[in-house]
Structure formats: structure tokens, C-alpha cells
Amino acid sequence: MAERGFHVVVVSGRGTCGSGGMLTPFVSEHDDGLAVVAWLRKQPWFTGELGTFGQSYNGYAQWAIAAEAGPELRAITTSLIGSNAYDLLYPGGAMALELCLAWISMVAHQEKPVAAYLSSIMLGGKKRAEAALPALLRDYQELRKAGRQPYLTIGPWQHWDADLSMAAVRESLAWLRAHLLKDESGLRAAPVRIYVKGAEEWRDLPVYPPAEARPQRLYLHPNGGLGGDLPAQSAPDRYRFDPADPTPAVTGMSRLIGIPRKTGESVLAGRDES
């Protein structure tokens, strides 16, 4: 970023990578971030125009100060996380233990040799891709309701994919140059770009979701089927859940929706049960 015309300040959060104090994630970022902004205002090289950059947790750190950073904040470039940390850590109101333990592992390894740190990233990073996208889309919708013109990209990536990181850097640079250096040459004409699986193609759109999109409900049918209509009355399908041998989560957040009947048994309901 410095090569492309910006003064760059890199901040280690409280209690991380040499910074003093104790890390209290999703709490201390607000006050500490505003303290950094106050420090910036006093620097002789500060032009009065500020942009922020960062992915995942570093994206949340931007949201934490966005409302109170003052008129100097001209642009934020946040990705892979939404502004509401509660929705990420408590999806559906229940604590995402798997996600929290994976993130704690990464924080615990961040100052250890790079091999150990990268190993912890590979273990925990992939679990967050599915959790971040719904919250990010809510932020996009709220920004549009507020009369803003956000720039949105949705790609076929997991949380720590190298292609995702490179795309985030490229598009963040274009956004920051447009709003801080008045150079819009790097911006695409359409503010939204999405990748459509199945068709395996990128599509540019004026807004998201596209105007022609229609929601579709699918209902569970007997013998593993799906349909647009509720099935006729049928006996519930049952399966046994063994906590000692759980279903593996390949990517994204682990979710299990069912009706508990007794220890170790759940029911996927048909028409005759709510």
C-alpha cells in the first residue's frame, strides 16, 4: 500500500504481537481504535483523510470505530466478517464452540514459529467462511438503506484461500485510491460482482440480490427427497447421533437442526409433526 501512494500505519491489537495489556476480543477494539485515530490527527504527515483495511478480525476492528472515527474516515475496506460479532459467535443464539476454540488456538499461536501459526490457521480458518457471509450481506443492505454505495464481491472461496486474500487486496486498493486519492480508474463499472457456482462464471450486478431473484422453499420428503410442496403424511425419518463419532464438518459452521426425543435420537419432521 505504501508503494501505491499511502502513508501506512499497522496496529497490533491490545495484548497481541508485542502490544501491552490483555486482549479482550470484540470489546477493546472500540476504545483502542479511537485512540489510534486521535494519535493520527496529531501527526504532521496526516492529511486529514483516513482509510482502513483488513480482513476477518481486522475487518471487525474497522467496524468498531466506524461510527465515531469522525469526518477523517473516508473509506473502510472490510471483508470476511460482519459488524455484529454476536451473530458470528452465537449463530442462532447458541455459542459456536468449535469456532471459538479454533480462533483461540490461532491467537495462542500467533507469536510462535510460522509453521505452528500456519498450522493453526489451516485448522481453524476454514470454519469461518460460512459464518461471515450472511452478516456481511446484512451490512451491505443496511449501507444501501442509509443511502451509501457499497462495493461488494462474493466469490467461491474459503476463509483463508490465497486467491481470496489477493482479491481483497486488489479491490481494497482500488476502493481506497478512489476515495482518498480521487483515482477511480481501478473501480469496475458494476458495484457488485458475484461468482455463480454451477454456471462457474462471474456476473456483475447493480445491486444484490439481483432484482430477478425469487426465494424458493424446499421441504424434506420421504427417502431423502426434496420438493416445493409439503409432503403427504408420513412416518418421521429417524437417525441416531453418536457424540463419540459425530458427522465431520468439511467447511463452514456446524449446524444440526432437529427435534430431540431422547438421548442420542433426533427426528427430521414431516407434515404430521411440527
Short mmCIF file of C-alpha atoms in Angstrom, two decimals:
data_model
loop_
_atom_site.label_atom_id
_atom_site.label_comp_id
_atom_site.label_asym_id
_atom_site.label_seq_id
_atom_site.Cartn_x
_atom_site.Cartn_y
_atom_site.Cartn_z
CA MET A 1 0.00 0.00 0.00
CA ALA A 2 2.89 2.34 0.67
CA GLU A 3 4.10 1.66 -2.88
CA ARG A 4 0.76 2.92 -4.15
CA GLY A 5 0.80 6.33 -2.52
CA PHE A 6 -0.42 5.88 1.05
CA HIS A 7 1.01 6.53 4.47
CA VAL A 8 0.53 3.21 6.25
CA VAL A 9 0.07 2.58 9.96
CA VAL A 10 -0.05 -1.05 11.10
CA VAL A 11 -1.53 -1.56 14.56
CA SER A 12 -1.19 -4.62 16.77
CA GLY A 13 -4.29 -5.00 18.91
CA ARG A 14 -4.09 -4.80 22.69
CA GLY A 15 -2.27 -7.82 24.07
CA THR A 16 -1.09 -9.12 20.66
CA CYS A 17 2.24 -9.19 18.83
CA GLY A 18 4.13 -7.00 21.29
CA SER A 19 1.35 -4.63 22.35
CA GLY A 20 0.88 -4.35 26.09
CA GLY A 21 -2.23 -5.16 28.07
CA MET A 22 -4.62 -8.06 27.79
CA LEU A 23 -6.65 -8.89 24.69
CA THR A 24 -10.39 -8.75 25.24
CA PRO A 25 -11.66 -9.57 21.76
CA PHE A 26 -14.68 -7.71 20.41
CA VAL A 27 -14.53 -5.31 23.37
CA SER A 28 -11.26 -3.35 23.43
CA GLU A 29 -11.18 -2.55 19.69
CA HIS A 30 -13.53 0.43 20.04
CA ASP A 31 -11.58 2.48 22.58
CA ASP A 32 -8.16 1.43 21.32
CA GLY A 33 -9.07 2.14 17.71
CA LEU A 34 -10.35 5.61 18.51
CA ALA A 35 -7.14 6.24 20.47
CA VAL A 36 -5.17 5.40 17.32
CA VAL A 37 -7.29 7.85 15.31
CA ALA A 38 -6.67 10.56 17.91
CA TRP A 39 -2.92 9.88 17.66
CA LEU A 40 -3.06 10.10 13.86
CA ARG A 41 -4.63 13.56 14.00
CA LYS A 42 -1.51 14.84 15.77
CA GLN A 43 0.98 13.57 13.19
CA PRO A 44 2.47 16.22 10.89
CA TRP A 45 2.19 13.92 7.87
CA PHE A 46 -1.51 13.17 8.38
CA THR A 47 -3.53 14.75 5.57
CA GLY A 48 -6.90 14.59 7.31
CA GLU A 49 -8.10 11.72 5.15
CA LEU A 50 -8.18 8.20 6.59
CA GLY A 51 -8.97 4.80 5.12
CA THR A 52 -8.84 1.42 6.85
CA PHE A 53 -8.03 -2.07 5.58
CA GLY A 54 -8.21 -5.59 6.99
CA GLN A 55 -9.78 -9.00 6.66
CA SER A 56 -11.63 -11.15 9.17
CA TYR A 57 -10.95 -9.94 12.74
CA ASN A 58 -9.14 -6.91 11.33
CA GLY A 59 -12.33 -6.13 9.46
CA TYR A 60 -14.28 -6.10 12.71
CA ALA A 61 -11.73 -3.68 14.18
CA GLN A 62 -12.73 -1.25 11.41
CA TRP A 63 -16.44 -1.56 12.17
CA ALA A 64 -15.72 -0.95 15.87
CA ILE A 65 -14.61 2.64 15.16
CA ALA A 66 -16.57 3.45 12.01
CA ALA A 67 -19.42 5.35 13.68
CA GLU A 68 -17.18 7.58 15.84
CA ALA A 69 -13.94 7.99 13.91
CA GLY A 70 -15.00 11.42 12.67
CA PRO A 71 -15.05 13.05 9.24
CA GLU A 72 -11.48 11.98 8.54
CA LEU A 73 -12.64 8.40 7.89
CA ARG A 74 -13.40 8.39 4.18
CA ALA A 75 -13.44 4.65 3.42
CA ILE A 76 -13.31 1.23 5.05
CA THR A 77 -12.40 -2.00 3.27
CA THR A 78 -13.62 -4.85 5.40
CA SER A 79 -14.04 -8.45 4.30
CA LEU A 80 -14.88 -11.89 5.69
CA ILE A 81 -16.76 -10.58 8.72
CA GLY A 82 -19.79 -8.51 9.62
CA SER A 83 -20.21 -5.62 12.03
CA ASN A 84 -22.13 -7.66 14.62
CA ALA A 85 -19.74 -10.03 16.38
CA TYR A 86 -22.56 -11.62 18.39
CA ASP A 87 -24.11 -13.14 15.28
CA LEU A 88 -20.77 -14.71 14.42
CA LEU A 89 -20.06 -16.16 17.86
CA TYR A 90 -23.65 -17.10 18.74
CA PRO A 91 -25.36 -18.20 15.50
CA GLY A 92 -29.00 -18.88 16.27
CA GLY A 93 -28.38 -17.83 19.88
CA ALA A 94 -26.10 -20.75 20.80
CA MET A 95 -22.37 -20.36 21.30
CA ALA A 96 -20.33 -21.65 18.33
CA LEU A 97 -17.88 -23.60 20.46
CA GLU A 98 -15.99 -25.06 17.52
CA LEU A 99 -15.41 -21.62 16.02
CA CYS A 100 -14.37 -20.05 19.33
CA LEU A 101 -11.88 -22.82 20.13
CA ALA A 102 -10.37 -22.63 16.65
CA TRP A 103 -9.95 -18.85 16.93
CA ILE A 104 -8.44 -19.12 20.42
CA SER A 105 -5.94 -21.62 19.02
CA MET A 106 -4.89 -19.19 16.31
CA VAL A 107 -4.46 -16.33 18.78
CA ALA A 108 -2.41 -18.57 21.07
CA HIS A 109 -0.06 -19.47 18.19
CA GLN A 110 0.26 -16.06 16.53
CA GLU A 111 3.66 -15.25 18.06
CA LYS A 112 5.06 -18.78 17.71
CA PRO A 113 7.19 -20.03 14.79
CA VAL A 114 5.47 -19.52 11.45
CA ALA A 115 4.91 -23.24 10.85
CA ALA A 116 2.91 -23.59 14.06
CA TYR A 117 0.91 -20.46 13.31
CA LEU A 118 0.07 -21.50 9.75
CA SER A 119 -0.98 -24.92 11.02
CA SER A 120 -3.42 -23.30 13.44
CA ILE A 121 -4.79 -21.14 10.61
CA MET A 122 -5.40 -24.17 8.41
CA LEU A 123 -7.18 -25.88 11.29
CA GLY A 124 -9.43 -23.02 12.30
CA GLY A 125 -9.72 -20.63 9.37
CA LYS A 126 -11.88 -22.73 7.09
CA LYS A 127 -14.59 -22.93 9.73
CA ARG A 128 -15.47 -19.27 9.45
CA ALA A 129 -16.31 -18.79 5.77
CA GLU A 130 -19.98 -19.73 6.05
CA ALA A 131 -20.47 -17.79 9.28
CA ALA A 132 -19.17 -14.46 7.92
CA LEU A 133 -21.12 -14.14 4.64
CA PRO A 134 -24.74 -13.67 6.00
CA ALA A 135 -23.62 -10.90 8.41
CA LEU A 136 -21.60 -9.19 5.70
CA LEU A 137 -24.63 -9.17 3.40
CA ARG A 138 -26.77 -7.62 6.16
CA ASP A 139 -24.19 -4.84 6.46
CA TYR A 140 -24.37 -4.32 2.70
CA GLN A 141 -28.14 -3.98 2.83
CA GLU A 142 -28.00 -1.56 5.76
CA LEU A 143 -25.46 0.62 3.98
CA ARG A 144 -27.73 0.81 0.93
CA LYS A 145 -30.71 1.72 3.13
CA ALA A 146 -28.60 4.54 4.58
CA GLY A 147 -28.02 5.94 1.10
CA ARG A 148 -24.45 4.69 0.73
CA GLN A 149 -22.99 2.98 -2.34
CA PRO A 150 -21.07 -0.06 -1.04
CA TYR A 151 -18.86 -2.23 -3.24
CA LEU A 152 -19.48 -5.96 -2.87
CA THR A 153 -17.69 -9.07 -4.12
CA ILE A 154 -18.87 -12.63 -3.40
CA GLY A 155 -16.52 -15.38 -4.56
CA PRO A 156 -16.13 -19.18 -4.34
CA TRP A 157 -13.60 -19.06 -1.52
CA GLN A 158 -12.94 -20.39 1.94
CA HIS A 159 -11.78 -18.11 4.71
CA TRP A 160 -8.02 -18.47 4.24
CA ASP A 161 -7.80 -19.04 0.47
CA ALA A 162 -4.84 -17.23 -1.06
CA ASP A 163 -6.98 -16.19 -4.06
CA LEU A 164 -9.44 -14.55 -1.70
CA SER A 165 -6.70 -12.59 0.07
CA MET A 166 -5.27 -11.36 -3.23
CA ALA A 167 -8.73 -10.32 -4.47
CA ALA A 168 -9.36 -8.47 -1.21
CA VAL A 169 -6.07 -6.58 -1.51
CA ARG A 170 -6.69 -5.63 -5.16
CA GLU A 171 -10.22 -4.41 -4.57
CA SER A 172 -9.34 -2.66 -1.32
CA LEU A 173 -6.57 -0.74 -3.05
CA ALA A 174 -8.95 0.32 -5.82
CA TRP A 175 -11.54 1.47 -3.25
CA LEU A 176 -9.01 3.38 -1.14
CA ARG A 177 -7.46 5.07 -4.16
CA ALA A 178 -10.92 6.14 -5.33
CA HIS A 179 -11.90 7.69 -2.01
CA LEU A 180 -8.58 9.01 -0.72
CA LEU A 181 -6.64 9.81 -3.90
CA LYS A 182 -9.61 10.58 -6.20
CA ASP A 183 -8.45 7.92 -8.67
CA GLU A 184 -11.43 5.83 -9.78
CA SER A 185 -9.65 4.08 -12.64
CA GLY A 186 -9.41 0.82 -10.71
CA LEU A 187 -13.11 0.52 -9.90
CA ARG A 188 -15.34 -1.71 -12.02
CA ALA A 189 -18.47 -0.22 -13.53
CA ALA A 190 -20.83 -2.52 -11.58
CA PRO A 191 -20.67 -2.18 -7.77
CA VAL A 192 -21.50 -5.88 -7.22
CA ARG A 193 -19.65 -8.92 -8.55
CA ILE A 194 -20.69 -12.49 -7.68
CA TYR A 195 -19.48 -15.93 -8.66
CA VAL A 196 -22.24 -18.35 -9.62
CA LYS A 197 -21.49 -21.97 -8.81
CA GLY A 198 -22.80 -24.47 -11.32
CA ALA A 199 -22.54 -21.95 -14.13
CA GLU A 200 -18.93 -21.39 -12.96
CA GLU A 201 -18.90 -17.76 -14.02
CA TRP A 202 -18.59 -14.24 -12.63
CA ARG A 203 -21.52 -11.86 -13.01
CA ASP A 204 -21.60 -8.10 -12.50
CA LEU A 205 -24.76 -6.62 -10.98
CA PRO A 206 -26.04 -3.17 -9.98
CA VAL A 207 -27.34 -4.47 -6.61
CA TYR A 208 -27.51 -7.66 -4.55
CA PRO A 209 -29.64 -9.71 -4.56
CA PRO A 210 -30.44 -9.25 -8.25
CA ALA A 211 -33.91 -7.91 -8.99
CA GLU A 212 -34.99 -11.12 -10.71
CA ALA A 213 -34.10 -13.33 -7.73
CA ARG A 214 -37.01 -15.16 -6.11
CA PRO A 215 -36.88 -17.13 -2.83
CA GLN A 216 -37.74 -20.81 -3.07
CA ARG A 217 -38.84 -23.09 -0.23
CA LEU A 218 -37.83 -26.75 -0.30
CA TYR A 219 -39.33 -29.33 2.05
CA LEU A 220 -37.92 -32.65 3.19
CA HIS A 221 -39.67 -35.62 1.58
CA PRO A 222 -39.52 -39.32 2.44
CA ASN A 223 -36.46 -41.31 1.38
CA GLY A 224 -34.19 -38.29 1.27
CA GLY A 225 -36.10 -36.25 -1.29
CA LEU A 226 -36.75 -32.50 -1.56
CA GLY A 227 -39.77 -30.79 -3.05
CA GLY A 228 -41.51 -27.46 -3.37
CA ASP A 229 -44.63 -28.72 -1.60
CA LEU A 230 -45.19 -30.18 1.84
CA PRO A 231 -45.21 -33.99 1.61
CA ALA A 232 -48.22 -36.10 2.40
CA GLN A 233 -48.38 -37.57 5.89
CA SER A 234 -45.56 -39.99 6.51
CA ALA A 235 -43.71 -41.53 9.40
CA PRO A 236 -40.77 -39.43 10.64
CA ASP A 237 -37.32 -40.37 9.41
CA ARG A 238 -35.04 -41.19 12.32
CA TYR A 239 -31.31 -41.33 12.79
CA ARG A 240 -29.05 -41.95 15.73
CA PHE A 241 -26.43 -39.44 16.79
CA ASP A 242 -23.28 -40.71 18.48
CA PRO A 243 -21.37 -37.87 20.21
CA ALA A 244 -18.26 -40.06 20.12
CA ASP A 245 -18.47 -40.30 16.32
CA PRO A 246 -20.03 -37.05 15.05
CA THR A 247 -20.64 -36.12 11.45
CA PRO A 248 -17.50 -34.36 10.15
CA ALA A 249 -17.74 -30.70 9.18
CA VAL A 250 -15.82 -30.28 5.91
CA THR A 251 -16.21 -26.49 5.84
CA GLY A 252 -18.34 -23.76 7.33
CA MET A 253 -20.20 -23.73 10.63
CA SER A 254 -21.51 -26.99 12.05
CA ARG A 255 -25.29 -26.93 12.29
CA LEU A 256 -27.76 -29.57 13.41
CA ILE A 257 -31.50 -28.84 13.31
CA GLY A 258 -33.88 -31.44 14.71
CA ILE A 259 -36.39 -32.31 17.41
CA PRO A 260 -34.81 -34.11 20.37
CA ARG A 261 -36.79 -37.11 21.61
CA LYS A 262 -34.45 -38.89 23.94
CA THR A 263 -30.73 -39.17 24.46
CA GLY A 264 -28.98 -39.92 21.20
CA GLU A 265 -32.05 -39.69 18.93
CA SER A 266 -33.37 -36.89 16.71
CA VAL A 267 -36.23 -36.62 14.24
CA LEU A 268 -36.44 -34.85 10.90
CA ALA A 269 -40.11 -33.83 10.92
CA GLY A 270 -42.61 -34.38 8.10
CA ARG A 271 -46.06 -32.88 7.72
CA ASP A 272 -47.53 -34.66 10.72
CA GLU A 273 -45.14 -33.12 13.25
CA SER A 274 -44.16 -29.54 13.90
#
